Amino acid sequence: MTTLFISDLHLTAERPAINELFFDFLVREARHARALYILGDFFEYWIGDDALDQAEYRPIAQALRALATAGTPIYIMRGNRDFLFGSRFERDTGCRLIEDPTVIDLYGTPVLLMHGDTLCTDDIDYLAFRKMTRAQTWQREFLAKPIDERDAIARGHRELSKQSTAQKAPEIMDVTQAAV
């Protein structure tokens, strides 16, 4: 048995082929694994656990639950796009949230798991946004908004991020060697 690691799938209804590849991966590969680790940015964006009530997310949650019920432990780390995973996500999917960073024992060897966005220390704008969105007050206020409003905000931030990314030098958005 092997332990599988995936990250940055950015699942969304707008790219159904990727979702289908993920479902196939769960059935063909992950069901035989000792464990599956999802290391962030599983979804294009996550606006709160009540998104599980939306048709877009239901099949993904059900597929994860089926894998967990069949005996494959699933560990999921919050990324920069899905940092709002909470207890309902764990309950409904069978996934277990793990902190970023986390050290695991992989067949007798300690292994550091990270999403990696905290290593992009030259991207000052992103780090400021990250700090703001990880604050309990910001999260509480955001999650109190209606889901349609949260979705519109997230889509707007994705567009702004795309524009910002196009204007930044690639090395600013990459891992800073000194941070490693």
Coordinates of C-alpha atoms in Angstrom, one line a residue:
M1 CA 0.0 0.0 0.0
T2 CA 1.1 3.5 -0.7
T3 CA 0.4 6.9 0.8
L4 CA -0.8 9.4 -1.8
F5 CA -0.3 13.2 -1.8
I6 CA -2.2 15.6 -4.0
S7 CA -2.6 19.4 -4.0
D8 CA -3.8 22.3 -6.1
L9 CA -6.6 20.5 -7.9
H10 CA -8.7 23.7 -7.9
L11 CA -11.9 21.6 -8.4
T12 CA -14.8 23.6 -9.9
A13 CA -17.9 23.0 -11.9
E14 CA -16.3 25.2 -14.6
R15 CA -13.8 22.5 -15.3
P16 CA -15.8 19.2 -15.2
A17 CA -13.0 17.2 -16.9
I18 CA -10.8 17.7 -13.9
N19 CA -13.5 16.7 -11.5
E20 CA -14.1 13.5 -13.5
L21 CA -10.3 12.7 -13.4
F22 CA -10.4 13.2 -9.6
F23 CA -13.4 10.8 -9.3
D24 CA -11.5 8.3 -11.4
F25 CA -8.4 8.7 -9.2
L26 CA -10.4 8.0 -6.1
V27 CA -11.8 4.8 -7.5
R28 CA -8.7 3.5 -9.3
E29 CA -5.9 4.7 -7.1
A30 CA -6.9 6.1 -3.7
R31 CA -9.1 3.2 -2.7
H32 CA -6.0 1.1 -2.5
A33 CA -3.9 3.6 -0.6
R34 CA -2.8 3.5 3.0
A35 CA -3.9 7.2 3.2
L36 CA -4.7 10.2 1.0
Y37 CA -3.3 13.6 1.9
I38 CA -4.8 16.6 0.1
L39 CA -2.4 19.5 0.7
G40 CA -4.6 22.6 0.0
D41 CA -6.3 24.3 -2.9
F42 CA -8.6 21.3 -3.3
F43 CA -11.3 23.7 -4.7
E44 CA -10.9 26.7 -6.8
Y45 CA -12.3 28.5 -3.8
W46 CA -14.3 27.6 -0.7
I47 CA -16.8 30.0 0.8
G48 CA -17.8 28.0 3.9
D49 CA -19.0 24.6 4.8
D50 CA -22.6 25.5 3.8
A51 CA -21.4 25.3 0.2
L52 CA -21.8 21.5 0.7
D53 CA -25.5 22.2 0.1
Q54 CA -24.8 23.3 -3.4
A55 CA -25.1 20.8 -6.3
E56 CA -21.5 21.6 -7.4
Y57 CA -20.0 20.3 -4.3
R58 CA -22.3 17.4 -3.4
P59 CA -20.8 14.7 -5.7
I60 CA -17.3 15.6 -4.5
A61 CA -18.3 15.3 -0.8
Q62 CA -20.0 12.0 -1.5
A63 CA -17.0 10.6 -3.3
L64 CA -14.7 11.6 -0.4
R65 CA -17.2 10.1 2.1
A66 CA -17.3 6.9 0.1
L67 CA -13.5 6.6 0.1
A68 CA -13.3 7.3 3.8
T69 CA -16.1 4.8 4.6
A70 CA -14.3 2.2 2.5
G71 CA -11.3 2.5 4.9
T72 CA -8.9 5.0 3.3
P73 CA -8.1 7.8 5.7
I74 CA -8.2 11.2 4.1
Y75 CA -6.3 14.1 5.5
I76 CA -6.8 17.6 4.2
M77 CA -4.9 20.8 4.7
R78 CA -6.3 24.2 4.2
G79 CA -4.7 26.1 1.2
N80 CA -4.9 29.7 0.2
R81 CA -8.2 29.1 -1.6
D82 CA -9.9 26.8 0.8
F83 CA -8.9 28.1 4.2
L84 CA -12.5 28.1 5.4
F85 CA -12.9 24.4 5.7
G86 CA -14.5 23.6 9.0
S87 CA -16.0 20.9 11.2
R88 CA -19.0 20.3 8.9
F89 CA -16.7 19.7 6.0
E90 CA -14.9 17.0 8.1
R91 CA -18.2 15.5 9.2
D92 CA -19.8 15.4 5.7
T93 CA -16.7 14.2 3.8
G94 CA -15.0 11.9 6.3
C95 CA -11.8 14.0 5.8
R96 CA -9.7 15.0 8.8
L97 CA -8.3 18.5 8.8
I98 CA -4.6 18.9 9.4
E99 CA -2.6 22.0 10.2
D100 CA -0.2 23.8 7.9
P101 CA 2.6 22.8 8.5
T102 CA 2.3 19.2 9.8
V103 CA 4.9 16.6 10.3
I104 CA 3.9 13.0 9.7
D105 CA 5.7 9.7 10.1
L106 CA 5.9 8.2 6.6
Y107 CA 7.1 4.7 6.9
G108 CA 9.5 5.6 9.7
T109 CA 10.7 8.9 8.2
P110 CA 9.5 12.2 9.5
V111 CA 8.1 14.3 6.6
L112 CA 7.1 17.9 6.7
L113 CA 3.8 18.7 4.9
M114 CA 2.9 22.2 3.8
H115 CA 0.7 23.9 1.4
G116 CA 3.6 26.2 0.6
D117 CA 2.0 29.6 0.3
T118 CA 3.6 30.8 3.5
L119 CA 7.0 30.4 1.8
C120 CA 6.2 33.1 -0.8
T121 CA 7.6 35.8 1.5
D122 CA 8.4 38.3 -1.3
D123 CA 4.7 38.6 -2.2
I124 CA 3.9 41.2 0.4
D125 CA 0.4 41.9 -0.9
Y126 CA -0.6 38.2 -0.8
L127 CA 0.8 37.8 2.8
A128 CA -1.2 40.8 3.9
F129 CA -4.4 39.4 2.3
R130 CA -3.6 36.0 3.9
K131 CA -3.2 37.6 7.4
M132 CA -6.5 39.4 7.0
T133 CA -8.5 36.4 5.8
R134 CA -7.1 34.1 8.5
A135 CA -8.3 36.4 11.3
Q136 CA -11.2 35.0 13.3
T137 CA -13.1 38.3 13.0
W138 CA -12.8 38.5 9.2
Q139 CA -13.9 34.9 8.9
R140 CA -16.9 35.3 11.2
E141 CA -18.0 38.4 9.3
F142 CA -17.5 36.7 5.9
L143 CA -19.3 33.5 6.9
A144 CA -22.3 35.6 8.3
K145 CA -23.0 36.9 4.8
P146 CA -25.5 35.1 2.5
I147 CA -23.8 32.4 0.4
D148 CA -24.6 34.1 -2.9
E149 CA -22.8 37.2 -1.6
R150 CA -19.8 35.2 -0.5
D151 CA -19.7 33.5 -3.9
A152 CA -19.7 36.8 -5.6
I153 CA -16.9 38.1 -3.3
A154 CA -14.8 35.0 -3.9
R155 CA -15.2 35.3 -7.7
G156 CA -14.3 38.9 -7.5
H157 CA -11.2 38.1 -5.5
R158 CA -10.2 35.4 -8.1
E159 CA -10.5 38.0 -10.9
L160 CA -8.4 40.5 -8.9
S161 CA -5.9 37.8 -8.2
K162 CA -5.6 36.9 -11.9
Q163 CA -5.0 40.6 -12.7
S164 CA -2.5 41.0 -9.9
T165 CA -0.6 37.8 -10.9
A166 CA -0.3 39.0 -14.5
Q167 CA 1.4 42.2 -13.2
K168 CA 3.8 40.6 -10.8
A169 CA 7.3 39.2 -11.5
P170 CA 7.2 35.4 -11.3
E171 CA 9.9 35.3 -8.7
I172 CA 7.8 37.3 -6.3
M173 CA 5.0 34.7 -6.4
D174 CA 7.4 31.8 -6.0
V175 CA 8.9 30.2 -2.9
T176 CA 11.6 32.4 -1.4
Q177 CA 14.7 30.3 -1.0
A178 CA 15.5 31.9 2.4
A179 CA 12.1 30.9 3.7
V180 CA 12.8 27.2 2.9

